[in-house]
CSV table of C-alpha atoms in Angstrom, one decimal:
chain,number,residue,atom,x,y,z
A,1,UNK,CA,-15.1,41.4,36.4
A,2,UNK,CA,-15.4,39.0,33.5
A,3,UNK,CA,-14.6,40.6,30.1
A,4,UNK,CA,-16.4,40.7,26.8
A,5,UNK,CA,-15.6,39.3,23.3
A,6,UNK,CA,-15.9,42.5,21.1
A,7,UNK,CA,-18.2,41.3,17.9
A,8,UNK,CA,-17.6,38.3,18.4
A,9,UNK,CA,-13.2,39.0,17.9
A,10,UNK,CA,-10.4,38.8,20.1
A,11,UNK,CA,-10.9,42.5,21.1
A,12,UNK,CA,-12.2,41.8,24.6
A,13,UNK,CA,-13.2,44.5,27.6
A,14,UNK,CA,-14.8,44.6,31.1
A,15,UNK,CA,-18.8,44.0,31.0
A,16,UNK,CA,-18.9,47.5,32.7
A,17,UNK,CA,-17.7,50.3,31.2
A,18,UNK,CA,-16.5,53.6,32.9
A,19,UNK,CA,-18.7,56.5,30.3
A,20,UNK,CA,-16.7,59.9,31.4
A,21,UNK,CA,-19.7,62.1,29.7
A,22,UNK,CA,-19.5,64.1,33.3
A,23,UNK,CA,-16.2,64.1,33.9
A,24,UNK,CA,-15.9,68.1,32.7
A,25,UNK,CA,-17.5,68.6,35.9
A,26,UNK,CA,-14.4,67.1,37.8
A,27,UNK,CA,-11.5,67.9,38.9
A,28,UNK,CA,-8.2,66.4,37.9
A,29,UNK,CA,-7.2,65.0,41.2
A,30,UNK,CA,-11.3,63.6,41.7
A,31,UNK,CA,-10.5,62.2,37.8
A,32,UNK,CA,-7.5,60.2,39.1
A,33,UNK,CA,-9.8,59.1,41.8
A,34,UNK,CA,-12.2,57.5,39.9
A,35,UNK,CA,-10.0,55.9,37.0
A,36,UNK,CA,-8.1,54.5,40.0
A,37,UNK,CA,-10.7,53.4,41.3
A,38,UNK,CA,-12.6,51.9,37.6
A,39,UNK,CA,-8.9,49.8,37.6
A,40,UNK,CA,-9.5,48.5,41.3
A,41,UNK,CA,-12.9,46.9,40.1
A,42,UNK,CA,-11.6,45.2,36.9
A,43,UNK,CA,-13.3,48.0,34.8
A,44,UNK,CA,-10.8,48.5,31.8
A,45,UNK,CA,-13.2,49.9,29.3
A,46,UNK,CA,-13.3,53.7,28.8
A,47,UNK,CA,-16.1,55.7,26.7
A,48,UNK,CA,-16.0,59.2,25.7
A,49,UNK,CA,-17.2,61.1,22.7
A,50,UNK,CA,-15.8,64.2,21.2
A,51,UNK,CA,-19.1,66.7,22.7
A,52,UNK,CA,-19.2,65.8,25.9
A,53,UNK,CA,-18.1,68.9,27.8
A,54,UNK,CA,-17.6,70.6,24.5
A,55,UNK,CA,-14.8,68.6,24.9
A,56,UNK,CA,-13.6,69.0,28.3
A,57,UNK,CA,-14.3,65.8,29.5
A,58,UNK,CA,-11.7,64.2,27.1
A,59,UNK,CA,-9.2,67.2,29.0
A,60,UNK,CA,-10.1,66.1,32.7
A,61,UNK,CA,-9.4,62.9,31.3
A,62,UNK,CA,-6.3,62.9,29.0
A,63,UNK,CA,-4.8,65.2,33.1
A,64,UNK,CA,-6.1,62.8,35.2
A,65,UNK,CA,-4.4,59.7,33.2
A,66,UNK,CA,-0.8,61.6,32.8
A,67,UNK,CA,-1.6,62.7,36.9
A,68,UNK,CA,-2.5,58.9,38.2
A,69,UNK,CA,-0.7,55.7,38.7
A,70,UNK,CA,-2.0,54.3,35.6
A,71,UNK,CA,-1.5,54.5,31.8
A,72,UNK,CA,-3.0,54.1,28.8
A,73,UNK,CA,-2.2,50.5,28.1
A,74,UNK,CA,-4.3,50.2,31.5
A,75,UNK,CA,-7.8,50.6,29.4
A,76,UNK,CA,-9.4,49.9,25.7
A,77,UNK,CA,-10.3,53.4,25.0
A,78,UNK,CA,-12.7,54.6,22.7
A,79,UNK,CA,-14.5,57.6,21.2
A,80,UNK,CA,-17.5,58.8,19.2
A,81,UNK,CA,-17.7,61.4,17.1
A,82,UNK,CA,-20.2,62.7,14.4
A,83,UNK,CA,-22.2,65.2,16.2
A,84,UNK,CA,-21.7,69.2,15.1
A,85,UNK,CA,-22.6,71.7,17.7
A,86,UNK,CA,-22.0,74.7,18.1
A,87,UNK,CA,-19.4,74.8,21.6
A,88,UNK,CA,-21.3,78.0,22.2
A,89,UNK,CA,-24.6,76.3,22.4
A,90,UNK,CA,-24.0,72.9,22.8
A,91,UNK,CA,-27.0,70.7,22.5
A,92,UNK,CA,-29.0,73.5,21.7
A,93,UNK,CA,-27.9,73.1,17.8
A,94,UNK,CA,-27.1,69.2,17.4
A,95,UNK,CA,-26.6,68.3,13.7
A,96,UNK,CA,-24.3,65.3,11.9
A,97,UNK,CA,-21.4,65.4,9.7
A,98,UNK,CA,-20.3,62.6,8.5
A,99,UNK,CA,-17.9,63.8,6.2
A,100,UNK,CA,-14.3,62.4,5.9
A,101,UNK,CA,-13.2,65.8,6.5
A,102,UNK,CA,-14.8,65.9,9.8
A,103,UNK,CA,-14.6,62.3,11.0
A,104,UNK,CA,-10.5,62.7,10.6
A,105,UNK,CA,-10.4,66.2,11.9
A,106,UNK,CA,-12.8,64.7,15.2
A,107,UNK,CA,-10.6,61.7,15.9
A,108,UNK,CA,-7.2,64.1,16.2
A,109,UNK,CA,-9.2,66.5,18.8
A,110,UNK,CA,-9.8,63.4,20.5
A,111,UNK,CA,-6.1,62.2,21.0
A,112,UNK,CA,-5.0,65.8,21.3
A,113,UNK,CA,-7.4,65.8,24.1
A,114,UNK,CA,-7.1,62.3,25.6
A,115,UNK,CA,-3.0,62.3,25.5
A,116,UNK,CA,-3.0,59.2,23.7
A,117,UNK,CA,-2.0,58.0,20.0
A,118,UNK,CA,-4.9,55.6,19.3
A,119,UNK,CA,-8.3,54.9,20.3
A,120,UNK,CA,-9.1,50.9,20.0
A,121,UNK,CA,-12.3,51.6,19.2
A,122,UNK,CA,-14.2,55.0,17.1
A,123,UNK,CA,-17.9,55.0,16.7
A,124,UNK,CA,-20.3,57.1,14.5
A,125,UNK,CA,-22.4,58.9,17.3
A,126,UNK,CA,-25.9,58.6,15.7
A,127,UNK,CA,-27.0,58.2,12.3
A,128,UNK,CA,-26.4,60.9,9.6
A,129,UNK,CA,-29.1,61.7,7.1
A,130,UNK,CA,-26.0,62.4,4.7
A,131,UNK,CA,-24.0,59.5,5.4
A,132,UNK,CA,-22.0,58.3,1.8
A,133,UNK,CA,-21.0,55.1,3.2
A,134,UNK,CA,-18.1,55.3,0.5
A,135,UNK,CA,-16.8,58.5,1.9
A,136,UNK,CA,-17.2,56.9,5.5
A,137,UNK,CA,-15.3,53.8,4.5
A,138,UNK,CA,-12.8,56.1,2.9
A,139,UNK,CA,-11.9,57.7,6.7
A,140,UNK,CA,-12.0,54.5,8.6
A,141,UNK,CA,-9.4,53.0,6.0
A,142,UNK,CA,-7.4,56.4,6.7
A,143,UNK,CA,-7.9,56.5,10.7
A,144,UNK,CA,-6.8,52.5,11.0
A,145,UNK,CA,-4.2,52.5,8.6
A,146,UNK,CA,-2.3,55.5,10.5
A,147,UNK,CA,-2.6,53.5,13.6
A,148,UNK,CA,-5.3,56.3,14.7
A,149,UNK,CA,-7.7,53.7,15.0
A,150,UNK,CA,-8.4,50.1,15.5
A,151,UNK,CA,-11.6,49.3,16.0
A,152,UNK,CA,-15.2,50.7,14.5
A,153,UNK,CA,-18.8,51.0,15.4
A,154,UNK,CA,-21.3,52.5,15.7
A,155,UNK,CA,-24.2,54.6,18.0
A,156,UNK,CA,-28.0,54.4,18.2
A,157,UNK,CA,-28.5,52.6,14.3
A,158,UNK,CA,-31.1,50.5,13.0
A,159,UNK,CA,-30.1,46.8,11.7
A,160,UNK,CA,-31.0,48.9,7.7
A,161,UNK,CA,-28.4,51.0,8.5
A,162,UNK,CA,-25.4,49.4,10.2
A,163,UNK,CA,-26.0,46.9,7.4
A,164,UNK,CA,-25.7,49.9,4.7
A,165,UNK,CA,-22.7,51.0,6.3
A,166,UNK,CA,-20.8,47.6,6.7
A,167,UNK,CA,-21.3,47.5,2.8
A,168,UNK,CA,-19.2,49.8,2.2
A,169,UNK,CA,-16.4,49.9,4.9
A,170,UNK,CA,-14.0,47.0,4.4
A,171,UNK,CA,-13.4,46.6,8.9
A,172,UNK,CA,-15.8,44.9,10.5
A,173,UNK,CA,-18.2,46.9,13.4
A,174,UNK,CA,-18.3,45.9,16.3
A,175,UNK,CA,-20.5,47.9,18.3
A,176,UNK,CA,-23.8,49.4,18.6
A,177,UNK,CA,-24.4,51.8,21.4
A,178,UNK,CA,-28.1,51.6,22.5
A,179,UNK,CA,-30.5,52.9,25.3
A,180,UNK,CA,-31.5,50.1,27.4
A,181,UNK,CA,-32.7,49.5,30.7
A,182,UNK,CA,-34.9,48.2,33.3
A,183,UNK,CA,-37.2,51.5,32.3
A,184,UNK,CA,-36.1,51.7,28.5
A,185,UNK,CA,-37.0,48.1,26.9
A,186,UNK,CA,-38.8,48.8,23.5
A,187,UNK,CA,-36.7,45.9,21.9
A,188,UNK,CA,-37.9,43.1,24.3
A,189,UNK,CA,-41.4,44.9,24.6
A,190,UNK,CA,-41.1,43.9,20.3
A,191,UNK,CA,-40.2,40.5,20.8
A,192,UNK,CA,-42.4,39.5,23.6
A,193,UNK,CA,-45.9,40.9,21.8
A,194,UNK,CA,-45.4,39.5,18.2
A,195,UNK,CA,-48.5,38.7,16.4
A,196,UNK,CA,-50.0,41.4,18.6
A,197,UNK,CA,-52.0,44.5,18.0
A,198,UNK,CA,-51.3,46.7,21.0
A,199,UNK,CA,-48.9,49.5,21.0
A,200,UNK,CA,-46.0,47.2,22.8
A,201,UNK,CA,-46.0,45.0,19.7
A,202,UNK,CA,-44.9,48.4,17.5
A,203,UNK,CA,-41.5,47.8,15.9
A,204,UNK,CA,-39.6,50.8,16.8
A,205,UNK,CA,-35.7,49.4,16.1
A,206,UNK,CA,-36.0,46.9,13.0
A,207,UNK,CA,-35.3,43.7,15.5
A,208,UNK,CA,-31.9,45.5,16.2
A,209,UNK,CA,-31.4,42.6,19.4
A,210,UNK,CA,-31.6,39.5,17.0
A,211,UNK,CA,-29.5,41.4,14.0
A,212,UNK,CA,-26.9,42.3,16.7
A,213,UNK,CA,-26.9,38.4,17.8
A,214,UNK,CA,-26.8,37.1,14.4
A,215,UNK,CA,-23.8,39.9,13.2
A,216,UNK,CA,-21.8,39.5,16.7
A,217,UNK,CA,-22.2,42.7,17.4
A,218,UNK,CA,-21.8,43.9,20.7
A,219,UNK,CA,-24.5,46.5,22.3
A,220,UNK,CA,-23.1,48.7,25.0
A,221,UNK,CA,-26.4,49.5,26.9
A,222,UNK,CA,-26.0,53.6,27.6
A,223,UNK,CA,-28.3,55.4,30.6
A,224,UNK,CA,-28.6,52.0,32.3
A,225,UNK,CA,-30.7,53.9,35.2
A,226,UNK,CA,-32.7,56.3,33.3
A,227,UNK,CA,-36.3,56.4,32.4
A,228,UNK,CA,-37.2,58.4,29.1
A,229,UNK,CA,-34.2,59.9,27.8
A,230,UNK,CA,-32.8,62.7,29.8
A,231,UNK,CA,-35.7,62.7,32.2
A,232,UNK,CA,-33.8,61.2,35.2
A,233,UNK,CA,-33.0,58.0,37.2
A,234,UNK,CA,-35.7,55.5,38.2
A,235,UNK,CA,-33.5,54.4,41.8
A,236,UNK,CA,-35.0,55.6,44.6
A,237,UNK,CA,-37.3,57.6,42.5
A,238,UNK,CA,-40.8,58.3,44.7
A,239,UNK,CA,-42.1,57.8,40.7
A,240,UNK,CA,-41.3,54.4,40.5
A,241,UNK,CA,-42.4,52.2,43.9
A,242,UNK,CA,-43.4,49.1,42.0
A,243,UNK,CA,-39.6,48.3,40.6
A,244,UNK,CA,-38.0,49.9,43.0
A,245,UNK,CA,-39.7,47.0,45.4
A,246,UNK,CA,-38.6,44.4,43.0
A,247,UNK,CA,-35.4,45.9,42.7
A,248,UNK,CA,-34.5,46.1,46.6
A,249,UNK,CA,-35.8,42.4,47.2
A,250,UNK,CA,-33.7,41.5,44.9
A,251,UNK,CA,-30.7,42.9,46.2
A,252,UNK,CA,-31.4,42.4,49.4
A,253,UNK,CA,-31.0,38.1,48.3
A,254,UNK,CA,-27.6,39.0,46.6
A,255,UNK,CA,-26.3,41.2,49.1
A,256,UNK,CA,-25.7,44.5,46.9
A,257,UNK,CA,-27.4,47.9,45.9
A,258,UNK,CA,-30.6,48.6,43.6
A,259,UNK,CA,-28.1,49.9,41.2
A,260,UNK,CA,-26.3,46.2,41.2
A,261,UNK,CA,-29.2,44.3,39.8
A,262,UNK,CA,-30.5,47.5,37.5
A,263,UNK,CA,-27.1,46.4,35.9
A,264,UNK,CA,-27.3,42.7,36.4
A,265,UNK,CA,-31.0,42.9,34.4
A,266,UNK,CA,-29.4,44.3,31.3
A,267,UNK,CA,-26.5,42.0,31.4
A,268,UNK,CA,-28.3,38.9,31.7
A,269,UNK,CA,-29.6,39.1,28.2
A,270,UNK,CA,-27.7,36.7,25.8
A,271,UNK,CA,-27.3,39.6,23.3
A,272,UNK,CA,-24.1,39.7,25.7
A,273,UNK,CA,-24.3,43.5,26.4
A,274,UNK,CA,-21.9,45.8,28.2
A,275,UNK,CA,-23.3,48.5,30.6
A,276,UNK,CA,-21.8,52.2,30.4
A,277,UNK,CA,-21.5,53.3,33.9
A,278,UNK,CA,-21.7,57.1,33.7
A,279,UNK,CA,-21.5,57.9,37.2
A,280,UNK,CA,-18.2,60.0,38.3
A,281,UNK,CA,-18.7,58.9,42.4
A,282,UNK,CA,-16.6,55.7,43.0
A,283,UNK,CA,-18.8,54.8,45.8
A,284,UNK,CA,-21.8,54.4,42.9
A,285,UNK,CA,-19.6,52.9,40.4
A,286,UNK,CA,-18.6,49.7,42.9
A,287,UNK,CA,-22.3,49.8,43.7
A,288,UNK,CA,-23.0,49.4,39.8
A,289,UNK,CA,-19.8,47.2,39.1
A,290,UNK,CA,-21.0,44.4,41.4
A,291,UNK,CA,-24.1,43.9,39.1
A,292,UNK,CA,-21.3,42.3,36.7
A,293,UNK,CA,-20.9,39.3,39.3
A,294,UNK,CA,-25.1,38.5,40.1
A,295,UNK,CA,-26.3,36.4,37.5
A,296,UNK,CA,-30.0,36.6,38.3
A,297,UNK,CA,-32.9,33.8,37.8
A,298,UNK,CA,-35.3,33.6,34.5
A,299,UNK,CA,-37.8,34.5,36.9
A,300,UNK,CA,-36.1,37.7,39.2
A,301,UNK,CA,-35.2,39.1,35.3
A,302,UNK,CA,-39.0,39.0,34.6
A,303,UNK,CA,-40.4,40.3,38.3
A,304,UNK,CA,-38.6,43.1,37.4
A,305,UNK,CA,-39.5,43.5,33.9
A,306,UNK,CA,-43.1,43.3,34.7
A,307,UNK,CA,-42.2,45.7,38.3
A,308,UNK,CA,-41.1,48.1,35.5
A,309,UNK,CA,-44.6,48.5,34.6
A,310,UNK,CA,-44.6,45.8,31.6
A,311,UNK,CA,-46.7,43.3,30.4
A,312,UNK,CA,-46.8,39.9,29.3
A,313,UNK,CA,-49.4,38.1,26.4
């Protein structure tokens, strides 16, 4: 498992990442099970936000950890946090709160939760209408100079406003968290019809790939297997014959599963991306973490871009 540079620092983690969004649903003894098993692999990149299970993922995981062989020096752990709901409702009533109040408060849930005295890295989990920068900047200079936090980011911004952000907070972010995917490519689809009229040439993200590249930020490609948003997966989906054709030739060459390449595509960008593996069966997260070691051809990246239903000018 080779290992990232972090924006471009000396803050370096797996190319796959173990997201525990579904680990609420787990027990603590399956928890052990697959952290032990995300170690095995050379995974040592954990992701988490402060909603996911109302919070209970964070539990499972902070039990699991204290129950398992391993420790917390064992994995760069990070967090997002940002999001309001109400735990009552969840998703039903998602709203922001960027407020220093609220940031500080969110990152102490998070340790209390996690059974750990740091995270080494804390990103904003989508943008804020009502982000003050200032008041932003004010927290991170709080969370990293009470050893709370080490590392910033961010989730799901625009290049306008990471680059509002990073002038006002004196650390350097690292991250943007972004959907991408053999099914989700609206970035590329940009890039690849410039000077074009058709609705693939629409900017939806402000060039966010080439900003990312030219500020060293590292994008950590989230639903890796999804098509739409929450719709579902595109393996083995009856909805989806053309790339999942280009998808199994492929693997068949390399010798791995579907879900190998789907992770090999996104990582053989040069943006340098990592891929957050969300799944909770270690049988599907080897499957996915041998994409890390297939560095496919110019040619097997585009079959499967155009499989995916794409086009080219």
């Amino acid at each position: 498992m080779k290992d990232v540079k972090i924006g471009g620092t000396g803050f370096a983690g797996s190319e796959i990442i173990l997201g525990i969004m579904r680990m609420d649903a787990l027990s603590v003894d399956d928890a052990v099970k697959v952290l032990e098993t995300a170690k095995d692999l050379g995974i040592n990149f954990i992701d988490s936000a402060d909603i996911y299970g109302n919070g209970k993922a964070e539990e499972v995981f902070g039990a699991a950890l204290k129950k398992s062989s391993l420790s917390a020096d064992d994995f760069y752990i990070q967090s997002k946090g940002g999001i309001f709901n109400d735990p009552d409702k969840g998703f039903e009533t998602t709203r922001y709160d960027f407020s220093k109040k609220h940031l500080l408060a969110t990152v102490d849930g998070i340790l209390q939760r996690m059974g750990v005295d740091h995270l080494d890295s804390f990103l904003l989990h989508r943008p804020d209408a009502l982000m003050d920068p200032a008041e932003v900047a004010s927290a991170f200079d709080d969370l990293q100079s009470s050893g709370k936090v080490r590392h910033f980011g961010v989730s799901n911004m625009n290049p306008g406003q990471v680059a509002l952000l990073q002038s006002a907070v004196s650390q350097k972010l690292l991250i943007n968290q972004l959907q991408f995917s053999v099914m989700h490519t609206g970035p590329i689809d940009f890039d690849l019809h410039t000077n074009m009229t058709d609705a693939r040439s629409i900017d939806h993200d402000g060039g966010i790939l080439e900003y990312s590249q030219l500020h060293n930020m590292t994008i950590q490609a989230w639903s890796p297997f999804q098509y739409g948003q929450i719709e579902g997966t595109f393996i083995n989906n009856p909805d989806f014959p053309e790339v999942n054709e280009a998808l199994q030739k492929i693997a068949d060459k390399y010798g791995v599963s579907k879900n190998a390449i789907g992770a090999a595509w996104i990582l053989r960008h040069p943006a340098k991306f990592q891929v957050i593996a969300g799944t909770m069966n270690p049988e599907h997260l080897k499957d996915t973490a041998a994409g890390a070691d297939i560095h496919l051809t110019n040619q097997e990246w585009y079959d499967i871009y155009l499989a995916a239903g794409n086009d080219l000018p």
